[in-house]
């Protein structure tokens, strides 16, 4: 974990990066889902509303695997071709826990976070729909009950892996969570660093479980926000496609 005390609380200078982020956040806020339940009810779809109102409890994560960390680091590869085979719920839960799960009663998570602010959130898209991972409860909260991978494929500049993979993880950040402690400049920097920690955890966990994955940073932010109905404060920063490798 990065030491917030050593890094200090720098001022909120309005740099070019911060100005750019403010403009981007205003655009994303206009596309975000706002009050999720209100928007879903306006769709007039009972099935969507029922899933949104409910949550999916995930099986408890496993703390022991059959492959070592060293093996995972040596053999992990970016894989872009996946079998048409769904990923079991327990495996989905294990991957999400690896990225942002609670380690123990202290509330610390599996990925380090500057000052323990945890600005990162995980959202998933599968054949069954879209949801958000809730680390404290180790549950998935439903957002939409449609298969939106085709739309994410378009938003991610038509990269075939997005359309093929049975599980898509969208990593987002809420920069404001860290701003009051680290200042605006550092808050954004630390969020990007944390996204890297989270993504590496997920990709290594995928290999350790016999799965494969590949990360994407090239996508249209506004389209991802709209498809996933992300909260206004959540900026999408990284997408990981995960599945069973064809090779």
JSON list of C-alpha atoms in Angstrom, two decimals:
[
{"chain": "A", "resi": 1, "resn": "UNK", "atom": "CA", "xyz": [0.00, 0.00, 0.00]},
{"chain": "A", "resi": 2, "resn": "UNK", "atom": "CA", "xyz": [1.28, 3.44, -0.86]},
{"chain": "A", "resi": 3, "resn": "UNK", "atom": "CA", "xyz": [1.88, 5.55, 2.21]},
{"chain": "A", "resi": 4, "resn": "UNK", "atom": "CA", "xyz": [-0.44, 8.56, 2.11]},
{"chain": "A", "resi": 5, "resn": "UNK", "atom": "CA", "xyz": [1.56, 10.18, 4.93]},
{"chain": "A", "resi": 6, "resn": "UNK", "atom": "CA", "xyz": [4.83, 10.11, 3.00]},
{"chain": "A", "resi": 7, "resn": "UNK", "atom": "CA", "xyz": [3.21, 11.23, -0.23]},
{"chain": "A", "resi": 8, "resn": "UNK", "atom": "CA", "xyz": [1.41, 14.03, 1.54]},
{"chain": "A", "resi": 9, "resn": "UNK", "atom": "CA", "xyz": [-1.63, 16.03, 0.58]},
{"chain": "A", "resi": 10, "resn": "UNK", "atom": "CA", "xyz": [-0.60, 18.11, -2.42]},
{"chain": "A", "resi": 11, "resn": "UNK", "atom": "CA", "xyz": [-2.62, 21.12, -3.47]},
{"chain": "A", "resi": 12, "resn": "UNK", "atom": "CA", "xyz": [-5.46, 20.95, -5.98]},
{"chain": "A", "resi": 13, "resn": "UNK", "atom": "CA", "xyz": [-3.68, 22.83, -8.77]},
{"chain": "A", "resi": 14, "resn": "UNK", "atom": "CA", "xyz": [-5.79, 23.09, -11.92]},
{"chain": "A", "resi": 15, "resn": "UNK", "atom": "CA", "xyz": [-3.33, 21.46, -14.33]},
{"chain": "A", "resi": 16, "resn": "UNK", "atom": "CA", "xyz": [-4.08, 20.53, -17.93]},
{"chain": "A", "resi": 17, "resn": "UNK", "atom": "CA", "xyz": [-4.69, 16.94, -16.81]},
{"chain": "A", "resi": 18, "resn": "UNK", "atom": "CA", "xyz": [-7.18, 18.02, -14.17]},
{"chain": "A", "resi": 19, "resn": "UNK", "atom": "CA", "xyz": [-8.98, 20.32, -16.58]},
{"chain": "A", "resi": 20, "resn": "UNK", "atom": "CA", "xyz": [-9.21, 17.48, -19.09]},
{"chain": "A", "resi": 21, "resn": "UNK", "atom": "CA", "xyz": [-10.57, 15.16, -16.41]},
{"chain": "A", "resi": 22, "resn": "UNK", "atom": "CA", "xyz": [-13.19, 17.68, -15.35]},
{"chain": "A", "resi": 23, "resn": "UNK", "atom": "CA", "xyz": [-14.41, 18.02, -18.94]},
{"chain": "A", "resi": 24, "resn": "UNK", "atom": "CA", "xyz": [-14.47, 14.24, -19.34]},
{"chain": "A", "resi": 25, "resn": "UNK", "atom": "CA", "xyz": [-16.32, 13.75, -16.07]},
{"chain": "A", "resi": 26, "resn": "UNK", "atom": "CA", "xyz": [-18.97, 16.27, -17.13]},
{"chain": "A", "resi": 27, "resn": "UNK", "atom": "CA", "xyz": [-19.51, 14.31, -20.35]},
{"chain": "A", "resi": 28, "resn": "UNK", "atom": "CA", "xyz": [-19.67, 11.02, -18.48]},
{"chain": "A", "resi": 29, "resn": "UNK", "atom": "CA", "xyz": [-22.08, 12.42, -15.90]},
{"chain": "A", "resi": 30, "resn": "UNK", "atom": "CA", "xyz": [-24.48, 13.32, -18.68]},
{"chain": "A", "resi": 31, "resn": "UNK", "atom": "CA", "xyz": [-24.42, 9.69, -19.83]},
{"chain": "A", "resi": 32, "resn": "UNK", "atom": "CA", "xyz": [-24.30, 7.94, -16.44]},
{"chain": "A", "resi": 33, "resn": "UNK", "atom": "CA", "xyz": [-27.24, 6.06, -15.07]},
{"chain": "A", "resi": 34, "resn": "UNK", "atom": "CA", "xyz": [-27.98, 8.57, -12.28]},
{"chain": "A", "resi": 35, "resn": "UNK", "atom": "CA", "xyz": [-30.63, 6.90, -10.18]},
{"chain": "A", "resi": 36, "resn": "UNK", "atom": "CA", "xyz": [-30.37, 3.37, -11.51]},
{"chain": "A", "resi": 37, "resn": "UNK", "atom": "CA", "xyz": [-33.72, 2.10, -10.32]},
{"chain": "A", "resi": 38, "resn": "UNK", "atom": "CA", "xyz": [-35.57, 5.12, -11.73]},
{"chain": "A", "resi": 39, "resn": "UNK", "atom": "CA", "xyz": [-34.07, 4.61, -15.16]},
{"chain": "A", "resi": 40, "resn": "UNK", "atom": "CA", "xyz": [-34.84, 0.90, -15.13]},
{"chain": "A", "resi": 41, "resn": "UNK", "atom": "CA", "xyz": [-38.46, 1.49, -14.17]},
{"chain": "A", "resi": 42, "resn": "UNK", "atom": "CA", "xyz": [-38.79, 3.90, -17.04]},
{"chain": "A", "resi": 43, "resn": "UNK", "atom": "CA", "xyz": [-37.83, 1.07, -19.38]},
{"chain": "A", "resi": 44, "resn": "UNK", "atom": "CA", "xyz": [-41.02, -0.70, -18.32]},
{"chain": "A", "resi": 45, "resn": "UNK", "atom": "CA", "xyz": [-39.27, -4.07, -18.11]},
{"chain": "A", "resi": 46, "resn": "UNK", "atom": "CA", "xyz": [-40.13, -6.07, -15.00]},
{"chain": "A", "resi": 47, "resn": "UNK", "atom": "CA", "xyz": [-37.39, -8.58, -15.55]},
{"chain": "A", "resi": 48, "resn": "UNK", "atom": "CA", "xyz": [-34.71, -5.90, -15.53]},
{"chain": "A", "resi": 49, "resn": "UNK", "atom": "CA", "xyz": [-36.22, -4.24, -12.48]},
{"chain": "A", "resi": 50, "resn": "UNK", "atom": "CA", "xyz": [-36.35, -7.53, -10.57]},
{"chain": "A", "resi": 51, "resn": "UNK", "atom": "CA", "xyz": [-32.68, -8.21, -11.23]},
{"chain": "A", "resi": 52, "resn": "UNK", "atom": "CA", "xyz": [-31.66, -4.65, -10.41]},
{"chain": "A", "resi": 53, "resn": "UNK", "atom": "CA", "xyz": [-33.47, -4.80, -7.08]},
{"chain": "A", "resi": 54, "resn": "UNK", "atom": "CA", "xyz": [-31.73, -8.10, -6.23]},
{"chain": "A", "resi": 55, "resn": "UNK", "atom": "CA", "xyz": [-28.19, -9.26, -5.63]},
{"chain": "A", "resi": 56, "resn": "UNK", "atom": "CA", "xyz": [-26.28, -12.43, -6.41]},
{"chain": "A", "resi": 57, "resn": "UNK", "atom": "CA", "xyz": [-24.37, -13.91, -3.48]},
{"chain": "A", "resi": 58, "resn": "UNK", "atom": "CA", "xyz": [-21.00, -15.28, -4.57]},
{"chain": "A", "resi": 59, "resn": "UNK", "atom": "CA", "xyz": [-19.38, -18.44, -3.17]},
{"chain": "A", "resi": 60, "resn": "UNK", "atom": "CA", "xyz": [-16.62, -17.80, -0.66]},
{"chain": "A", "resi": 61, "resn": "UNK", "atom": "CA", "xyz": [-13.21, -17.28, -2.32]},
{"chain": "A", "resi": 62, "resn": "UNK", "atom": "CA", "xyz": [-10.52, -19.92, -2.13]},
{"chain": "A", "resi": 63, "resn": "UNK", "atom": "CA", "xyz": [-7.21, -19.02, -0.50]},
{"chain": "A", "resi": 64, "resn": "UNK", "atom": "CA", "xyz": [-5.27, -21.95, -1.95]},
{"chain": "A", "resi": 65, "resn": "UNK", "atom": "CA", "xyz": [-4.62, -22.80, -5.59]},
{"chain": "A", "resi": 66, "resn": "UNK", "atom": "CA", "xyz": [-2.93, -25.54, -7.59]},
{"chain": "A", "resi": 67, "resn": "UNK", "atom": "CA", "xyz": [-0.50, -23.23, -9.43]},
{"chain": "A", "resi": 68, "resn": "UNK", "atom": "CA", "xyz": [2.19, -21.13, -7.82]},
{"chain": "A", "resi": 69, "resn": "UNK", "atom": "CA", "xyz": [2.48, -17.36, -8.19]},
{"chain": "A", "resi": 70, "resn": "UNK", "atom": "CA", "xyz": [5.82, -17.85, -9.91]},
{"chain": "A", "resi": 71, "resn": "UNK", "atom": "CA", "xyz": [4.29, -20.18, -12.48]},
{"chain": "A", "resi": 72, "resn": "UNK", "atom": "CA", "xyz": [1.47, -17.73, -13.14]},
{"chain": "A", "resi": 73, "resn": "UNK", "atom": "CA", "xyz": [3.92, -14.86, -13.71]},
{"chain": "A", "resi": 74, "resn": "UNK", "atom": "CA", "xyz": [6.05, -16.92, -16.11]},
{"chain": "A", "resi": 75, "resn": "UNK", "atom": "CA", "xyz": [3.24, -18.57, -18.10]},
{"chain": "A", "resi": 76, "resn": "UNK", "atom": "CA", "xyz": [0.51, -15.94, -18.18]},
{"chain": "A", "resi": 77, "resn": "UNK", "atom": "CA", "xyz": [-0.09, -14.65, -21.70]},
{"chain": "A", "resi": 78, "resn": "UNK", "atom": "CA", "xyz": [-2.59, -12.26, -23.26]},
{"chain": "A", "resi": 79, "resn": "UNK", "atom": "CA", "xyz": [-5.11, -14.48, -25.02]},
{"chain": "A", "resi": 80, "resn": "UNK", "atom": "CA", "xyz": [-7.52, -13.09, -27.60]},
{"chain": "A", "resi": 81, "resn": "UNK", "atom": "CA", "xyz": [-9.45, -16.19, -28.67]},
{"chain": "A", "resi": 82, "resn": "UNK", "atom": "CA", "xyz": [-11.96, -17.87, -26.35]},
{"chain": "A", "resi": 83, "resn": "UNK", "atom": "CA", "xyz": [-14.16, -20.96, -26.36]},
{"chain": "A", "resi": 84, "resn": "UNK", "atom": "CA", "xyz": [-17.93, -20.56, -26.32]},
{"chain": "A", "resi": 85, "resn": "UNK", "atom": "CA", "xyz": [-18.08, -21.80, -22.74]},
{"chain": "A", "resi": 86, "resn": "UNK", "atom": "CA", "xyz": [-19.51, -19.93, -19.75]},
{"chain": "A", "resi": 87, "resn": "UNK", "atom": "CA", "xyz": [-17.51, -19.30, -16.59]},
{"chain": "A", "resi": 88, "resn": "UNK", "atom": "CA", "xyz": [-18.92, -20.77, -13.39]},
{"chain": "A", "resi": 89, "resn": "UNK", "atom": "CA", "xyz": [-20.25, -18.39, -10.74]},
{"chain": "A", "resi": 90, "resn": "UNK", "atom": "CA", "xyz": [-17.60, -19.49, -8.23]},
{"chain": "A", "resi": 91, "resn": "UNK", "atom": "CA", "xyz": [-14.87, -18.64, -10.74]},
{"chain": "A", "resi": 92, "resn": "UNK", "atom": "CA", "xyz": [-16.41, -15.23, -11.42]},
{"chain": "A", "resi": 93, "resn": "UNK", "atom": "CA", "xyz": [-16.46, -14.56, -7.69]},
{"chain": "A", "resi": 94, "resn": "UNK", "atom": "CA", "xyz": [-12.84, -15.68, -7.31]},
{"chain": "A", "resi": 95, "resn": "UNK", "atom": "CA", "xyz": [-11.71, -13.32, -10.09]},
{"chain": "A", "resi": 96, "resn": "UNK", "atom": "CA", "xyz": [-13.58, -10.36, -8.63]},
{"chain": "A", "resi": 97, "resn": "UNK", "atom": "CA", "xyz": [-12.24, -11.12, -5.16]},
{"chain": "A", "resi": 98, "resn": "UNK", "atom": "CA", "xyz": [-8.69, -11.24, -6.57]},
{"chain": "A", "resi": 99, "resn": "UNK", "atom": "CA", "xyz": [-9.19, -7.76, -7.99]},
{"chain": "A", "resi": 100, "resn": "UNK", "atom": "CA", "xyz": [-10.97, -5.96, -5.14]},
{"chain": "A", "resi": 101, "resn": "UNK", "atom": "CA", "xyz": [-11.94, -8.52, -2.50]},
{"chain": "A", "resi": 102, "resn": "UNK", "atom": "CA", "xyz": [-11.74, -8.10, 1.27]},
{"chain": "A", "resi": 103, "resn": "UNK", "atom": "CA", "xyz": [-8.70, -9.91, 2.70]},
{"chain": "A", "resi": 104, "resn": "UNK", "atom": "CA", "xyz": [-9.63, -10.08, 6.35]},
{"chain": "A", "resi": 105, "resn": "UNK", "atom": "CA", "xyz": [-11.53, -8.41, 9.16]},
{"chain": "A", "resi": 106, "resn": "UNK", "atom": "CA", "xyz": [-9.40, -5.28, 8.90]},
{"chain": "A", "resi": 107, "resn": "UNK", "atom": "CA", "xyz": [-11.23, -4.44, 5.68]},
{"chain": "A", "resi": 108, "resn": "UNK", "atom": "CA", "xyz": [-8.04, -4.35, 3.62]},
{"chain": "A", "resi": 109, "resn": "UNK", "atom": "CA", "xyz": [-8.39, -5.45, 0.02]},
{"chain": "A", "resi": 110, "resn": "UNK", "atom": "CA", "xyz": [-6.42, -7.76, -2.22]},
{"chain": "A", "resi": 111, "resn": "UNK", "atom": "CA", "xyz": [-4.96, -4.86, -4.23]},
{"chain": "A", "resi": 112, "resn": "UNK", "atom": "CA", "xyz": [-3.03, -2.00, -2.56]},
{"chain": "A", "resi": 113, "resn": "UNK", "atom": "CA", "xyz": [-4.59, 1.46, -2.48]},
{"chain": "A", "resi": 114, "resn": "UNK", "atom": "CA", "xyz": [-2.96, 4.78, -1.58]},
{"chain": "A", "resi": 115, "resn": "UNK", "atom": "CA", "xyz": [-4.20, 5.73, 1.87]},
{"chain": "A", "resi": 116, "resn": "UNK", "atom": "CA", "xyz": [-6.80, 2.96, 1.74]},
{"chain": "A", "resi": 117, "resn": "UNK", "atom": "CA", "xyz": [-9.19, 5.18, -0.25]},
{"chain": "A", "resi": 118, "resn": "UNK", "atom": "CA", "xyz": [-10.16, 2.42, -2.76]},
{"chain": "A", "resi": 119, "resn": "UNK", "atom": "CA", "xyz": [-11.36, 4.56, -5.67]},
{"chain": "A", "resi": 120, "resn": "UNK", "atom": "CA", "xyz": [-11.60, 1.54, -7.99]},
{"chain": "A", "resi": 121, "resn": "UNK", "atom": "CA", "xyz": [-14.81, -0.37, -8.75]},
{"chain": "A", "resi": 122, "resn": "UNK", "atom": "CA", "xyz": [-15.42, -3.51, -10.81]},
{"chain": "A", "resi": 123, "resn": "UNK", "atom": "CA", "xyz": [-18.31, -4.01, -13.20]},
{"chain": "A", "resi": 124, "resn": "UNK", "atom": "CA", "xyz": [-18.98, -7.14, -15.24]},
{"chain": "A", "resi": 125, "resn": "UNK", "atom": "CA", "xyz": [-20.81, -8.00, -18.46]},
{"chain": "A", "resi": 126, "resn": "UNK", "atom": "CA", "xyz": [-21.85, -11.56, -19.32]},
{"chain": "A", "resi": 127, "resn": "UNK", "atom": "CA", "xyz": [-24.46, -13.30, -21.43]},
{"chain": "A", "resi": 128, "resn": "UNK", "atom": "CA", "xyz": [-26.88, -12.83, -18.52]},
{"chain": "A", "resi": 129, "resn": "UNK", "atom": "CA", "xyz": [-26.40, -9.10, -18.14]},
{"chain": "A", "resi": 130, "resn": "UNK", "atom": "CA", "xyz": [-24.41, -6.39, -16.36]},
{"chain": "A", "resi": 131, "resn": "UNK", "atom": "CA", "xyz": [-23.59, -6.02, -12.67]},
{"chain": "A", "resi": 132, "resn": "UNK", "atom": "CA", "xyz": [-21.33, -4.34, -10.12]},
{"chain": "A", "resi": 133, "resn": "UNK", "atom": "CA", "xyz": [-19.12, -6.17, -7.65]},
{"chain": "A", "resi": 134, "resn": "UNK", "atom": "CA", "xyz": [-19.70, -5.25, -4.00]},
{"chain": "A", "resi": 135, "resn": "UNK", "atom": "CA", "xyz": [-16.47, -6.13, -2.13]},
{"chain": "A", "resi": 136, "resn": "UNK", "atom": "CA", "xyz": [-17.81, -5.83, 1.42]},
{"chain": "A", "resi": 137, "resn": "UNK", "atom": "CA", "xyz": [-20.69, -8.22, 0.76]},
{"chain": "A", "resi": 138, "resn": "UNK", "atom": "CA", "xyz": [-18.87, -10.33, -1.88]},
{"chain": "A", "resi": 139, "resn": "UNK", "atom": "CA", "xyz": [-21.96, -10.02, -4.05]},
{"chain": "A", "resi": 140, "resn": "UNK", "atom": "CA", "xyz": [-22.92, -8.82, -7.51]},
{"chain": "A", "resi": 141, "resn": "UNK", "atom": "CA", "xyz": [-25.59, -6.16, -7.79]},
{"chain": "A", "resi": 142, "resn": "UNK", "atom": "CA", "xyz": [-27.52, -6.44, -11.03]},
{"chain": "A", "resi": 143, "resn": "UNK", "atom": "CA", "xyz": [-27.77, -3.42, -13.33]},
{"chain": "A", "resi": 144, "resn": "UNK", "atom": "CA", "xyz": [-29.12, -4.72, -16.65]},
{"chain": "A", "resi": 145, "resn": "UNK", "atom": "CA", "xyz": [-30.37, -8.18, -17.69]},
{"chain": "A", "resi": 146, "resn": "UNK", "atom": "CA", "xyz": [-29.34, -7.94, -21.34]},
{"chain": "A", "resi": 147, "resn": "UNK", "atom": "CA", "xyz": [-26.33, -9.39, -23.13]},
{"chain": "A", "resi": 148, "resn": "UNK", "atom": "CA", "xyz": [-24.49, -6.18, -24.01]},
{"chain": "A", "resi": 149, "resn": "UNK", "atom": "CA", "xyz": [-21.16, -7.64, -25.10]},
{"chain": "A", "resi": 150, "resn": "UNK", "atom": "CA", "xyz": [-21.89, -6.77, -28.73]},
{"chain": "A", "resi": 151, "resn": "UNK", "atom": "CA", "xyz": [-22.29, -3.11, -27.75]},
{"chain": "A", "resi": 152, "resn": "UNK", "atom": "CA", "xyz": [-19.08, -3.24, -25.69]},
{"chain": "A", "resi": 153, "resn": "UNK", "atom": "CA", "xyz": [-17.38, -4.78, -28.73]},
{"chain": "A", "resi": 154, "resn": "UNK", "atom": "CA", "xyz": [-18.38, -1.68, -30.68]},
{"chain": "A", "resi": 155, "resn": "UNK", "atom": "CA", "xyz": [-17.31, 0.65, -27.87]},
{"chain": "A", "resi": 156, "resn": "UNK", "atom": "CA", "xyz": [-13.93, -1.13, -27.68]},
{"chain": "A", "resi": 157, "resn": "UNK", "atom": "CA", "xyz": [-13.18, -0.41, -31.34]},
{"chain": "A", "resi": 158, "resn": "UNK", "atom": "CA", "xyz": [-14.42, -3.78, -32.61]},
{"chain": "A", "resi": 159, "resn": "UNK", "atom": "CA", "xyz": [-11.88, -5.99, -30.87]},
{"chain": "A", "resi": 160, "resn": "UNK", "atom": "CA", "xyz": [-13.14, -9.55, -31.33]},
{"chain": "A", "resi": 161, "resn": "UNK", "atom": "CA", "xyz": [-12.07, -10.74, -27.87]},
{"chain": "A", "resi": 162, "resn": "UNK", "atom": "CA", "xyz": [-14.72, -8.51, -26.27]},
{"chain": "A", "resi": 163, "resn": "UNK", "atom": "CA", "xyz": [-17.45, -10.22, -28.26]},
{"chain": "A", "resi": 164, "resn": "UNK", "atom": "CA", "xyz": [-16.11, -13.75, -27.72]},
{"chain": "A", "resi": 165, "resn": "UNK", "atom": "CA", "xyz": [-15.27, -13.71, -24.02]},
{"chain": "A", "resi": 166, "resn": "UNK", "atom": "CA", "xyz": [-17.93, -15.02, -21.63]},
{"chain": "A", "resi": 167, "resn": "UNK", "atom": "CA", "xyz": [-16.83, -12.52, -18.97]},
{"chain": "A", "resi": 168, "resn": "UNK", "atom": "CA", "xyz": [-15.93, -8.86, -19.41]},
{"chain": "A", "resi": 169, "resn": "UNK", "atom": "CA", "xyz": [-14.59, -6.91, -16.43]},
{"chain": "A", "resi": 170, "resn": "UNK", "atom": "CA", "xyz": [-14.74, -3.12, -16.66]},
{"chain": "A", "resi": 171, "resn": "UNK", "atom": "CA", "xyz": [-12.48, -1.39, -14.14]},
{"chain": "A", "resi": 172, "resn": "UNK", "atom": "CA", "xyz": [-13.55, 2.13, -13.20]},
{"chain": "A", "resi": 173, "resn": "UNK", "atom": "CA", "xyz": [-12.35, 4.80, -10.80]},
{"chain": "A", "resi": 174, "resn": "UNK", "atom": "CA", "xyz": [-14.06, 7.49, -8.76]},
{"chain": "A", "resi": 175, "resn": "UNK", "atom": "CA", "xyz": [-11.28, 10.05, -8.38]},
{"chain": "A", "resi": 176, "resn": "UNK", "atom": "CA", "xyz": [-13.20, 12.09, -5.84]},
{"chain": "A", "resi": 177, "resn": "UNK", "atom": "CA", "xyz": [-12.84, 9.39, -3.19]},
{"chain": "A", "resi": 178, "resn": "UNK", "atom": "CA", "xyz": [-9.14, 10.14, -2.88]},
{"chain": "A", "resi": 179, "resn": "UNK", "atom": "CA", "xyz": [-9.08, 13.87, -3.61]},
{"chain": "A", "resi": 180, "resn": "UNK", "atom": "CA", "xyz": [-9.65, 15.17, -0.09]},
{"chain": "A", "resi": 181, "resn": "UNK", "atom": "CA", "xyz": [-6.66, 13.14, 1.17]},
{"chain": "A", "resi": 182, "resn": "UNK", "atom": "CA", "xyz": [-4.24, 13.36, -1.75]},
{"chain": "A", "resi": 183, "resn": "UNK", "atom": "CA", "xyz": [-5.32, 16.41, -3.74]},
{"chain": "A", "resi": 184, "resn": "UNK", "atom": "CA", "xyz": [-6.69, 16.39, -7.26]},
{"chain": "A", "resi": 185, "resn": "UNK", "atom": "CA", "xyz": [-3.44, 15.74, -9.13]},
{"chain": "A", "resi": 186, "resn": "UNK", "atom": "CA", "xyz": [-2.30, 12.84, -6.98]},
{"chain": "A", "resi": 187, "resn": "UNK", "atom": "CA", "xyz": [-5.77, 11.33, -6.65]},
{"chain": "A", "resi": 188, "resn": "UNK", "atom": "CA", "xyz": [-5.95, 10.67, -10.38]},
{"chain": "A", "resi": 189, "resn": "UNK", "atom": "CA", "xyz": [-2.39, 9.37, -10.51]},
{"chain": "A", "resi": 190, "resn": "UNK", "atom": "CA", "xyz": [-2.97, 6.97, -7.62]},
{"chain": "A", "resi": 191, "resn": "UNK", "atom": "CA", "xyz": [-6.21, 5.71, -9.18]},
{"chain": "A", "resi": 192, "resn": "UNK", "atom": "CA", "xyz": [-4.40, 4.81, -12.39]},
{"chain": "A", "resi": 193, "resn": "UNK", "atom": "CA", "xyz": [-1.70, 3.04, -10.39]},
{"chain": "A", "resi": 194, "resn": "UNK", "atom": "CA", "xyz": [-4.34, 1.10, -8.48]},
{"chain": "A", "resi": 195, "resn": "UNK", "atom": "CA", "xyz": [-6.05, 0.02, -11.69]},
{"chain": "A", "resi": 196, "resn": "UNK", "atom": "CA", "xyz": [-2.76, -1.61, -12.68]},
{"chain": "A", "resi": 197, "resn": "UNK", "atom": "CA", "xyz": [-2.59, -3.50, -9.38]},
{"chain": "A", "resi": 198, "resn": "UNK", "atom": "CA", "xyz": [-6.18, -4.70, -9.76]},
{"chain": "A", "resi": 199, "resn": "UNK", "atom": "CA", "xyz": [-5.80, -5.77, -13.39]},
{"chain": "A", "resi": 200, "resn": "UNK", "atom": "CA", "xyz": [-2.64, -7.75, -12.70]},
{"chain": "A", "resi": 201, "resn": "UNK", "atom": "CA", "xyz": [-4.30, -9.56, -9.80]},
{"chain": "A", "resi": 202, "resn": "UNK", "atom": "CA", "xyz": [-7.25, -10.53, -11.99]},
{"chain": "A", "resi": 203, "resn": "UNK", "atom": "CA", "xyz": [-5.09, -11.72, -14.89]},
{"chain": "A", "resi": 204, "resn": "UNK", "atom": "CA", "xyz": [-2.80, -13.78, -12.65]},
{"chain": "A", "resi": 205, "resn": "UNK", "atom": "CA", "xyz": [-5.80, -15.28, -10.87]},
{"chain": "A", "resi": 206, "resn": "UNK", "atom": "CA", "xyz": [-7.33, -16.16, -14.25]},
{"chain": "A", "resi": 207, "resn": "UNK", "atom": "CA", "xyz": [-4.25, -18.12, -15.27]},
{"chain": "A", "resi": 208, "resn": "UNK", "atom": "CA", "xyz": [-4.07, -19.85, -11.88]},
{"chain": "A", "resi": 209, "resn": "UNK", "atom": "CA", "xyz": [-7.65, -21.10, -12.44]},
{"chain": "A", "resi": 210, "resn": "UNK", "atom": "CA", "xyz": [-7.05, -22.38, -15.97]},
{"chain": "A", "resi": 211, "resn": "UNK", "atom": "CA", "xyz": [-8.58, -19.33, -17.62]},
{"chain": "A", "resi": 212, "resn": "UNK", "atom": "CA", "xyz": [-7.09, -16.79, -20.00]},
{"chain": "A", "resi": 213, "resn": "UNK", "atom": "CA", "xyz": [-7.51, -13.05, -20.34]},
{"chain": "A", "resi": 214, "resn": "UNK", "atom": "CA", "xyz": [-6.48, -9.93, -22.19]},
{"chain": "A", "resi": 215, "resn": "UNK", "atom": "CA", "xyz": [-6.68, -6.27, -21.22]},
{"chain": "A", "resi": 216, "resn": "UNK", "atom": "CA", "xyz": [-7.78, -3.29, -23.31]},
{"chain": "A", "resi": 217, "resn": "UNK", "atom": "CA", "xyz": [-7.19, 0.40, -22.84]},
{"chain": "A", "resi": 218, "resn": "UNK", "atom": "CA", "xyz": [-8.50, 1.44, -26.25]},
{"chain": "A", "resi": 219, "resn": "UNK", "atom": "CA", "xyz": [-12.23, 2.18, -26.10]},
{"chain": "A", "resi": 220, "resn": "UNK", "atom": "CA", "xyz": [-14.69, 5.05, -26.27]},
{"chain": "A", "resi": 221, "resn": "UNK", "atom": "CA", "xyz": [-15.34, 6.13, -22.70]},
{"chain": "A", "resi": 222, "resn": "UNK", "atom": "CA", "xyz": [-18.75, 7.63, -23.34]},
{"chain": "A", "resi": 223, "resn": "UNK", "atom": "CA", "xyz": [-20.04, 4.50, -25.07]},
{"chain": "A", "resi": 224, "resn": "UNK", "atom": "CA", "xyz": [-18.82, 2.25, -22.26]},
{"chain": "A", "resi": 225, "resn": "UNK", "atom": "CA", "xyz": [-20.54, 4.48, -19.69]},
{"chain": "A", "resi": 226, "resn": "UNK", "atom": "CA", "xyz": [-23.79, 4.38, -21.63]},
{"chain": "A", "resi": 227, "resn": "UNK", "atom": "CA", "xyz": [-23.76, 0.62, -22.28]},
{"chain": "A", "resi": 228, "resn": "UNK", "atom": "CA", "xyz": [-22.85, -0.33, -18.71]},
{"chain": "A", "resi": 229, "resn": "UNK", "atom": "CA", "xyz": [-25.02, 2.41, -17.14]},
{"chain": "A", "resi": 230, "resn": "UNK", "atom": "CA", "xyz": [-22.11, 3.41, -14.94]},
{"chain": "A", "resi": 231, "resn": "UNK", "atom": "CA", "xyz": [-22.61, 5.85, -12.07]},
{"chain": "A", "resi": 232, "resn": "UNK", "atom": "CA", "xyz": [-21.88, 9.47, -13.05]},
{"chain": "A", "resi": 233, "resn": "UNK", "atom": "CA", "xyz": [-18.75, 9.56, -10.89]},
{"chain": "A", "resi": 234, "resn": "UNK", "atom": "CA", "xyz": [-17.22, 6.38, -12.39]},
{"chain": "A", "resi": 235, "resn": "UNK", "atom": "CA", "xyz": [-14.68, 6.77, -15.20]},
{"chain": "A", "resi": 236, "resn": "UNK", "atom": "CA", "xyz": [-13.93, 3.56, -17.16]},
{"chain": "A", "resi": 237, "resn": "UNK", "atom": "CA", "xyz": [-10.17, 3.05, -17.31]},
{"chain": "A", "resi": 238, "resn": "UNK", "atom": "CA", "xyz": [-9.56, -0.58, -18.32]},
{"chain": "A", "resi": 239, "resn": "UNK", "atom": "CA", "xyz": [-11.41, -3.56, -19.76]},
{"chain": "A", "resi": 240, "resn": "UNK", "atom": "CA", "xyz": [-10.43, -7.23, -19.32]},
{"chain": "A", "resi": 241, "resn": "UNK", "atom": "CA", "xyz": [-11.88, -10.04, -21.42]},
{"chain": "A", "resi": 242, "resn": "UNK", "atom": "CA", "xyz": [-11.72, -13.46, -19.70]},
{"chain": "A", "resi": 243, "resn": "UNK", "atom": "CA", "xyz": [-12.60, -16.96, -20.82]},
{"chain": "A", "resi": 244, "resn": "UNK", "atom": "CA", "xyz": [-11.35, -20.45, -21.65]},
{"chain": "A", "resi": 245, "resn": "UNK", "atom": "CA", "xyz": [-8.60, -20.29, -24.24]},
{"chain": "A", "resi": 246, "resn": "UNK", "atom": "CA", "xyz": [-9.00, -21.90, -27.65]},
{"chain": "A", "resi": 247, "resn": "UNK", "atom": "CA", "xyz": [-5.28, -22.69, -27.77]}
]
